[in-house]
Amino acid sequence: MTSRTTEQATPTDPADDLWAGIEDLWAWVDANRPLDGREGMLLRMLKLSEEVGEVAEAVIGATGQNPRKGVTHTWDDVQAELCDVVITALVALRTLTPDTRQVFSDHLARVRERSRGPHSPKS
């Protein structure tokens, strides 16, 4: 019988992991970009449209809306594609500013406030 010891994992803030992951992906994409300058930046923004199209394809596939193809995707596929949209958007945002986390947090706060409206209860 082999004895194993388990190390206690250090708790980390998932948001820190998110932002570290986005920074790592941005650095990798930036180091491997085929085009520099404005054209490269614009193409990175267009990547977001490609990912949104993949969400649409997955939803159509999960619901079997294309009678020629039938059901080709699952709702797990849709979830994965939505994650790709979020990741791609955050990498695109990082392309525009090194203050990605702060820009996103500030914008999220404005959207939350605006969405609640003057008649919504605050939580």
mmCIF file of N, CA and C in Angstrom, residues 14-54:
data_model
loop_
_atom_site.group_PDB
_atom_site.id
_atom_site.type_symbol
_atom_site.label_atom_id
_atom_site.label_comp_id
_atom_site.label_asym_id
_atom_site.label_seq_id
_atom_site.Cartn_x
_atom_site.Cartn_y
_atom_site.Cartn_z
ATOM 1 N N PRO A 14 -10.631 33.489 -7.542
ATOM 2 C CA PRO A 14 -10.846 33.112 -8.946
ATOM 3 C C PRO A 14 -10.693 34.287 -9.899
ATOM 4 N N ALA A 15 -11.004 35.501 -9.432
ATOM 5 C CA ALA A 15 -10.841 36.669 -10.291
ATOM 6 C C ALA A 15 -9.370 36.898 -10.618
ATOM 7 N N ASP A 16 -8.478 36.642 -9.645
ATOM 8 C CA ASP A 16 -7.051 36.772 -9.918
ATOM 9 C C ASP A 16 -6.623 35.762 -10.969
ATOM 10 N N ASP A 17 -7.131 34.541 -10.875
ATOM 11 C CA ASP A 17 -6.820 33.523 -11.877
ATOM 12 C C ASP A 17 -7.332 33.955 -13.243
ATOM 13 N N LEU A 18 -8.528 34.524 -13.291
ATOM 14 C CA LEU A 18 -9.103 35.006 -14.550
ATOM 15 C C LEU A 18 -8.189 36.038 -15.188
ATOM 16 N N TRP A 19 -7.810 37.043 -14.414
ATOM 17 C CA TRP A 19 -7.016 38.131 -14.981
ATOM 18 C C TRP A 19 -5.608 37.680 -15.318
ATOM 19 N N ALA A 20 -5.049 36.774 -14.524
ATOM 20 C CA ALA A 20 -3.726 36.227 -14.857
ATOM 21 C C ALA A 20 -3.819 35.407 -16.145
ATOM 22 N N GLY A 21 -4.893 34.657 -16.285
ATOM 23 C CA GLY A 21 -5.095 33.876 -17.501
ATOM 24 C C GLY A 21 -5.253 34.750 -18.732
ATOM 25 N N ILE A 22 -6.005 35.833 -18.591
ATOM 26 C CA ILE A 22 -6.192 36.760 -19.715
ATOM 27 C C ILE A 22 -4.860 37.400 -20.084
ATOM 28 N N GLU A 23 -4.092 37.797 -19.070
ATOM 29 C CA GLU A 23 -2.775 38.404 -19.331
ATOM 30 C C GLU A 23 -1.864 37.411 -20.048
ATOM 31 N N ASP A 24 -1.865 36.145 -19.614
ATOM 32 C CA ASP A 24 -1.046 35.122 -20.267
ATOM 33 C C ASP A 24 -1.465 34.913 -21.720
ATOM 34 N N LEU A 25 -2.772 34.815 -21.942
ATOM 35 C CA LEU A 25 -3.258 34.629 -23.316
ATOM 36 C C LEU A 25 -2.923 35.823 -24.193
ATOM 37 N N TRP A 26 -3.123 37.022 -23.638
ATOM 38 C CA TRP A 26 -2.799 38.230 -24.406
ATOM 39 C C TRP A 26 -1.319 38.234 -24.790
ATOM 40 N N ALA A 27 -0.440 37.908 -23.841
ATOM 41 C CA ALA A 27 0.999 37.903 -24.113
ATOM 42 C C ALA A 27 1.338 36.897 -25.204
ATOM 43 N N TRP A 28 0.706 35.736 -25.147
ATOM 44 C CA TRP A 28 0.961 34.706 -26.165
ATOM 45 C C TRP A 28 0.474 35.163 -27.541
ATOM 46 N N VAL A 29 -0.751 35.686 -27.583
ATOM 47 C CA VAL A 29 -1.302 36.163 -28.858
ATOM 48 C C VAL A 29 -0.463 37.318 -29.388
ATOM 49 N N ASP A 30 -0.087 38.227 -28.511
ATOM 50 C CA ASP A 30 0.691 39.390 -28.929
ATOM 51 C C ASP A 30 2.053 38.988 -29.476
ATOM 52 N N ALA A 31 2.673 37.986 -28.862
ATOM 53 C CA ALA A 31 3.988 37.532 -29.316
ATOM 54 C C ALA A 31 3.908 36.773 -30.640
ATOM 55 N N ASN A 32 2.723 36.263 -30.968
ATOM 56 C CA ASN A 32 2.567 35.436 -32.169
ATOM 57 C C ASN A 32 1.671 36.076 -33.222
ATOM 58 N N ARG A 33 1.487 37.361 -33.146
ATOM 59 C CA ARG A 33 0.609 38.033 -34.112
ATOM 60 C C ARG A 33 1.293 38.152 -35.467
ATOM 61 N N PRO A 34 0.558 37.852 -36.530
ATOM 62 C CA PRO A 34 1.154 37.952 -37.858
ATOM 63 C C PRO A 34 1.209 39.394 -38.367
ATOM 64 N N LEU A 35 0.324 40.257 -37.839
ATOM 65 C CA LEU A 35 0.288 41.648 -38.282
ATOM 66 C C LEU A 35 0.384 42.586 -37.090
ATOM 67 N N ASP A 36 1.154 43.631 -37.253
ATOM 68 C CA ASP A 36 1.317 44.627 -36.196
ATOM 69 C C ASP A 36 0.412 45.830 -36.461
ATOM 70 N N GLY A 37 0.483 46.764 -35.543
ATOM 71 C CA GLY A 37 -0.156 48.052 -35.732
ATOM 72 C C GLY A 37 -1.671 47.990 -35.728
ATOM 73 N N ARG A 38 -2.238 48.984 -36.364
ATOM 74 C CA ARG A 38 -3.692 49.139 -36.380
ATOM 75 C C ARG A 38 -4.394 47.938 -37.018
ATOM 76 N N GLU A 39 -3.841 47.436 -38.118
ATOM 77 C CA GLU A 39 -4.459 46.296 -38.806
ATOM 78 C C GLU A 39 -4.516 45.068 -37.892
ATOM 79 N N GLY A 40 -3.437 44.799 -37.185
ATOM 80 C CA GLY A 40 -3.415 43.674 -36.249
ATOM 81 C C GLY A 40 -4.432 43.851 -35.133
ATOM 82 N N MET A 41 -4.544 45.094 -34.615
ATOM 83 C CA MET A 41 -5.503 45.367 -33.551
ATOM 84 C C MET A 41 -6.944 45.174 -34.057
ATOM 85 N N LEU A 42 -7.228 45.680 -35.241
ATOM 86 C CA LEU A 42 -8.580 45.536 -35.796
ATOM 87 C C LEU A 42 -8.934 44.074 -36.035
ATOM 88 N N LEU A 43 -7.986 43.308 -36.513
ATOM 89 C CA LEU A 43 -8.243 41.882 -36.733
ATOM 90 C C LEU A 43 -8.495 41.163 -35.417
ATOM 91 N N ARG A 44 -7.827 41.599 -34.349
ATOM 92 C CA ARG A 44 -8.083 40.995 -33.038
ATOM 93 C C ARG A 44 -9.513 41.297 -32.594
ATOM 94 N N MET A 45 -10.015 42.475 -32.893
ATOM 95 C CA MET A 45 -11.404 42.818 -32.553
ATOM 96 C C MET A 45 -12.377 41.971 -33.387
ATOM 97 N N LEU A 46 -12.039 41.739 -34.647
ATOM 98 C CA LEU A 46 -12.899 40.923 -35.519
ATOM 99 C C LEU A 46 -12.977 39.473 -35.057
ATOM 100 N N LYS A 47 -11.967 39.001 -34.368
ATOM 101 C CA LYS A 47 -11.976 37.628 -33.838
ATOM 102 C C LYS A 47 -13.195 37.420 -32.949
ATOM 103 N N LEU A 48 -13.622 38.475 -32.285
ATOM 104 C CA LEU A 48 -14.801 38.397 -31.425
ATOM 105 C C LEU A 48 -16.048 38.032 -32.238
ATOM 106 N N SER A 49 -16.198 38.611 -33.413
ATOM 107 C CA SER A 49 -17.342 38.273 -34.272
ATOM 108 C C SER A 49 -17.314 36.808 -34.679
ATOM 109 N N GLU A 50 -16.138 36.294 -34.947
ATOM 110 C CA GLU A 50 -16.000 34.877 -35.289
ATOM 111 C C GLU A 50 -16.491 34.003 -34.142
ATOM 112 N N GLU A 51 -16.090 34.357 -32.923
ATOM 113 C CA GLU A 51 -16.492 33.563 -31.754
ATOM 114 C C GLU A 51 -17.999 33.645 -31.509
ATOM 115 N N VAL A 52 -18.583 34.805 -31.697
ATOM 116 C CA VAL A 52 -20.039 34.951 -31.539
ATOM 117 C C VAL A 52 -20.760 34.085 -32.571
ATOM 118 N N GLY A 53 -20.230 34.031 -33.774
ATOM 119 C CA GLY A 53 -20.804 33.160 -34.794
ATOM 120 C C GLY A 53 -20.756 31.697 -34.387
ATOM 121 N N GLU A 54 -19.709 31.305 -33.684
ATOM 122 C CA GLU A 54 -19.612 29.922 -33.209
ATOM 123 C C GLU A 54 -20.648 29.630 -32.123
#
